[in-house]
Short mmCIF file of C-alpha atoms in Angstrom, two decimals:
data_model
loop_
_atom_site.label_atom_id
_atom_site.label_comp_id
_atom_site.label_asym_id
_atom_site.label_seq_id
_atom_site.Cartn_x
_atom_site.Cartn_y
_atom_site.Cartn_z
CA ALA A 1 -13.52 0.68 12.06
CA ALA A 2 -12.18 0.33 8.49
CA LEU A 3 -9.44 2.94 8.77
CA PRO A 4 -7.14 2.73 11.86
CA LEU A 5 -5.06 -0.39 11.17
CA THR A 6 -4.68 0.22 7.43
CA ALA A 7 -4.07 3.93 7.91
CA LEU A 8 -1.28 3.30 10.41
CA THR A 9 0.33 0.73 8.12
CA ALA A 10 0.11 2.94 5.07
CA TRP A 11 1.35 6.05 6.87
CA GLU A 12 4.31 4.27 8.49
CA LEU A 13 5.23 2.59 5.25
CA LEU A 14 5.20 5.85 3.27
CA PHE A 15 6.70 8.29 5.78
CA ASP A 16 8.66 6.16 8.27
CA ARG A 17 9.98 3.24 6.20
CA LEU A 18 10.31 4.71 2.72
CA GLN A 19 11.00 8.14 4.30
CA VAL A 20 9.16 10.05 1.62
CA ALA A 21 9.29 13.82 2.08
CA ARG A 22 6.02 15.60 1.35
CA ASP A 23 7.63 17.91 -1.21
CA GLN A 24 9.63 15.15 -2.87
CA PRO A 25 8.97 14.29 -6.55
CA GLY A 26 9.28 10.81 -7.98
CA THR A 27 7.16 7.76 -8.72
CA LEU A 28 5.56 5.36 -6.25
CA LEU A 29 4.45 1.91 -7.32
CA VAL A 30 1.72 0.43 -5.12
CA ILE A 31 1.29 -3.30 -5.75
CA GLY A 32 -2.27 -4.18 -4.71
CA GLY A 33 -3.68 -0.67 -4.80
CA ALA A 34 -7.30 -1.68 -4.27
CA GLY A 35 -6.72 -3.60 -1.01
CA GLY A 36 -7.20 -2.20 2.47
CA VAL A 37 -3.71 -0.75 2.92
CA GLY A 38 -3.37 0.17 -0.73
CA SER A 39 -6.61 2.13 -0.62
CA VAL A 40 -5.18 4.37 2.11
CA LEU A 41 -1.66 4.51 0.72
CA VAL A 42 -2.84 5.73 -2.71
CA GLN A 43 -4.78 8.55 -1.04
CA LEU A 44 -1.93 9.56 1.29
CA ALA A 45 0.59 9.66 -1.50
CA ARG A 46 -1.69 11.57 -3.86
CA LYS A 47 -3.01 14.09 -1.32
CA LEU A 48 0.03 14.67 0.90
CA THR A 49 3.04 14.27 -1.45
CA ARG A 50 4.17 15.26 -4.92
CA LEU A 51 4.69 11.66 -5.99
CA THR A 52 3.25 10.20 -9.17
CA VAL A 53 1.15 7.32 -7.87
CA VAL A 54 0.95 4.18 -9.95
CA ALA A 55 -1.27 1.43 -8.49
CA THR A 56 -1.73 -2.11 -9.70
CA ALA A 57 -5.09 -3.84 -10.19
CA SER A 58 -6.33 -6.69 -12.39
CA ARG A 59 -10.09 -6.08 -12.75
CA PRO A 60 -12.12 -3.14 -14.11
CA GLU A 61 -13.78 -2.53 -10.71
CA SER A 62 -10.48 -2.53 -8.78
CA ARG A 63 -8.90 -0.35 -11.45
CA ASP A 64 -11.77 2.17 -11.17
CA TRP A 65 -11.44 2.07 -7.36
CA CYS A 66 -7.74 3.01 -7.52
CA LEU A 67 -8.36 5.82 -9.97
CA ARG A 68 -11.22 7.15 -7.82
CA LEU A 69 -8.94 7.24 -4.78
CA GLY A 70 -6.34 9.28 -6.66
CA ALA A 71 -3.93 7.01 -8.52
CA HIS A 72 -2.45 8.77 -11.54
CA HIS A 73 -2.12 5.48 -13.40
CA VAL A 74 -3.13 1.84 -12.93
CA VAL A 75 -1.27 -1.10 -14.42
CA ASP A 76 -2.42 -4.72 -14.60
CA HIS A 77 -0.66 -7.13 -12.23
CA GLY A 78 -2.49 -10.18 -13.53
CA GLY A 79 0.43 -11.11 -15.77
CA SER A 80 3.94 -9.76 -16.04
CA LEU A 81 4.12 -6.54 -14.10
CA ALA A 82 7.22 -5.44 -15.98
CA THR A 83 5.48 -5.94 -19.32
CA ALA A 84 2.42 -4.01 -18.16
CA TRP A 85 4.61 -1.23 -16.89
CA SER A 86 6.48 -0.98 -20.18
CA ALA A 87 3.20 -0.83 -22.11
CA ALA A 88 1.66 1.92 -19.94
CA ARG A 89 1.65 5.47 -21.28
CA THR A 90 1.00 8.88 -19.75
CA GLN A 91 -1.51 11.27 -21.39
CA ASP A 92 1.26 12.76 -23.52
CA GLY A 93 2.31 9.33 -24.75
CA GLN A 94 5.41 8.96 -22.63
CA GLY A 95 6.32 5.82 -20.73
CA LEU A 96 6.23 5.64 -16.94
CA ALA A 97 9.35 6.65 -15.05
CA ALA A 98 11.11 3.98 -13.03
CA PRO A 99 9.62 3.98 -9.51
CA ALA A 100 11.95 5.33 -6.84
CA TYR A 101 9.63 3.79 -4.29
CA VAL A 102 7.80 0.42 -4.40
CA ALA A 103 5.19 -0.71 -1.86
CA CYS A 104 4.72 -4.47 -2.10
CA LEU A 105 1.39 -5.08 -0.37
CA THR A 106 0.47 -8.50 -1.71
CA HIS A 107 1.98 -11.47 -3.63
CA THR A 108 5.47 -10.08 -3.24
CA ASP A 109 7.12 -13.40 -4.16
CA ARG A 110 5.13 -13.55 -7.44
CA HIS A 111 6.16 -10.03 -8.48
CA TRP A 112 9.66 -9.95 -6.93
CA ALA A 113 11.69 -10.36 -10.14
CA ASP A 114 9.64 -7.61 -11.80
CA VAL A 115 10.00 -5.35 -8.77
CA ALA A 116 13.77 -5.74 -8.91
CA ALA A 117 13.75 -5.01 -12.64
CA LEU A 118 11.47 -1.95 -12.39
CA VAL A 119 12.74 -0.14 -9.27
CA ALA A 120 14.99 2.82 -9.96
CA PRO A 121 18.68 2.69 -8.97
CA GLN A 122 19.12 3.65 -5.34
CA GLY A 123 15.38 3.25 -4.85
CA LYS A 124 13.49 1.82 -1.87
CA VAL A 125 11.18 -1.18 -1.55
CA ALA A 126 8.82 -1.81 1.39
CA LEU A 127 6.91 -5.02 2.17
CA ILE A 128 3.96 -5.79 4.44
CA ASP A 129 2.97 -9.32 3.41
CA ASP A 130 4.58 -12.66 4.26
CA PRO A 131 6.11 -13.85 0.97
CA GLU A 132 7.82 -17.09 0.31
CA ALA A 133 11.63 -16.75 0.23
CA ILE A 134 12.76 -13.89 -1.99
CA ASP A 135 16.25 -13.28 -3.33
CA ILE A 136 17.28 -9.88 -2.05
CA ARG A 137 20.49 -10.18 -4.03
CA LEU A 138 18.45 -8.97 -7.01
CA LEU A 139 18.54 -5.52 -5.39
CA LYS A 140 22.29 -5.29 -4.94
CA ARG A 141 23.24 -4.10 -8.41
CA LYS A 142 21.02 -1.05 -8.05
CA SER A 143 21.87 -0.40 -4.36
CA VAL A 144 18.16 -0.66 -3.54
CA SER A 145 17.15 -0.75 0.13
CA LEU A 146 14.54 -3.12 1.54
CA HIS A 147 12.21 -2.15 4.39
CA TRP A 148 9.60 -4.07 6.40
CA GLU A 149 6.48 -2.41 7.78
CA PHE A 150 4.56 -4.06 10.61
CA MET A 151 2.05 -1.82 12.29
CA PHE A 152 2.28 -3.61 15.64
CA THR A 153 6.06 -3.16 16.06
CA ARG A 154 5.85 -0.04 18.17
CA SER A 155 3.26 -1.49 20.57
CA LEU A 156 4.78 -5.00 20.72
CA PHE A 157 8.16 -3.62 21.80
CA ALA A 158 6.92 -0.51 23.60
CA THR A 159 9.31 1.59 21.55
CA ASP A 160 10.28 5.06 22.73
CA ASP A 161 8.28 6.58 19.87
CA MET A 162 5.09 4.59 20.43
CA ILE A 163 3.17 7.85 20.92
CA ALA A 164 3.70 8.49 17.20
CA GLN A 165 0.78 6.23 16.37
CA HIS A 166 -1.52 8.44 18.47
CA ARG A 167 -0.35 11.45 16.49
CA ILE A 168 -0.75 9.64 13.17
CA LEU A 169 -4.31 8.60 13.95
CA THR A 170 -5.16 12.09 15.11
CA GLU A 171 -3.89 13.56 11.81
CA VAL A 172 -5.71 10.88 9.81
CA ALA A 173 -8.93 11.65 11.68
CA ASN A 174 -8.54 15.35 10.93
CA LEU A 175 -7.89 14.60 7.24
CA VAL A 176 -11.06 12.48 7.11
CA ASP A 177 -13.07 15.20 8.84
CA ASP A 178 -11.71 17.79 6.38
CA GLY A 179 -12.65 15.62 3.40
CA VAL A 180 -9.05 15.04 2.32
CA LEU A 181 -9.18 11.28 2.94
CA SER A 182 -12.12 9.02 2.21
CA THR A 183 -13.16 5.90 4.03
CA THR A 184 -11.97 2.64 2.48
CA LEU A 185 -15.05 0.76 3.72
CA ALA A 186 -16.24 -1.49 0.91
CA GLY A 187 -18.81 -3.50 2.85
CA VAL A 188 -20.12 -4.75 6.18
CA ALA A 189 -19.73 -8.49 6.30
CA GLY A 190 -22.27 -9.07 9.04
CA ARG A 191 -22.09 -9.53 12.78
CA ILE A 192 -19.02 -10.61 14.77
CA THR A 193 -19.86 -14.31 14.69
CA ALA A 194 -17.77 -17.34 13.77
CA GLU A 195 -19.76 -17.94 10.61
CA ASP A 196 -19.64 -14.32 9.39
CA LEU A 197 -15.92 -14.23 10.16
CA ARG A 198 -15.35 -17.37 8.08
CA GLN A 199 -17.26 -15.87 5.18
CA ALA A 200 -15.39 -12.59 5.44
CA HIS A 201 -12.06 -14.47 5.38
CA ALA A 202 -13.22 -16.41 2.33
CA ARG A 203 -13.87 -13.13 0.51
CA LEU A 204 -10.43 -11.84 1.44
CA GLU A 205 -8.70 -15.07 0.46
CA SER A 206 -10.41 -15.00 -2.94
CA GLY A 207 -8.05 -12.18 -3.88
CA SER A 208 -10.97 -10.19 -5.33
CA SER A 209 -11.98 -7.99 -2.38
CA ILE A 210 -11.73 -4.22 -2.65
CA GLY A 211 -11.05 -1.82 0.21
CA LYS A 212 -11.79 -2.95 3.74
CA LEU A 213 -14.45 -5.29 5.14
CA VAL A 214 -15.95 -4.65 8.56
CA LEU A 215 -17.80 -6.83 11.05
CA GLU A 216 -20.11 -5.15 13.54
CA GLY A 217 -21.63 -5.98 16.90
CA PHE A 218 -21.93 -9.35 18.62
#
């Protein structure tokens, strides 16, 4: 229950919107790496591509979660993302390379100026949240492309390639069965009742949840 929606979103963002090739080198910045989609995206990028995966997190437990799922590096998004990126170092003491790909999974409007400053020239940025108005003109100087990912697009519009989601979920299931991908389940929030649903939403809205919450039964 924790995997299908987030796995589809992460897969489509990485391979359909950002059009990452599995043998392609480069750096991927995942803003909100410990969230539901981020928890899958970090794994997909680490296990199925050659990208260097840099996730963002602001607490020790979310940082550890991202590293456990496969992030090469984690930077703090609690303050200036650009400052945190500049301060980060690899094991050999080098700075992080400018990300050719950026996945904005949460608080895009807050981080937008830093995203525009950090992304590599001719890079790609993908969004899934619903930010306040952002100035896409900040991307022009670098010829950076902007992509939206919405997992329901194919089904809402009955696109010709709607069957792709069946194939994606089949491959994800096989990867889970083979131990390549791990569940992102971080907790069961109770039964499917109005009260448990309200409490689950409160946990999500706190901005401190990790992974994916699940409700079960009626």
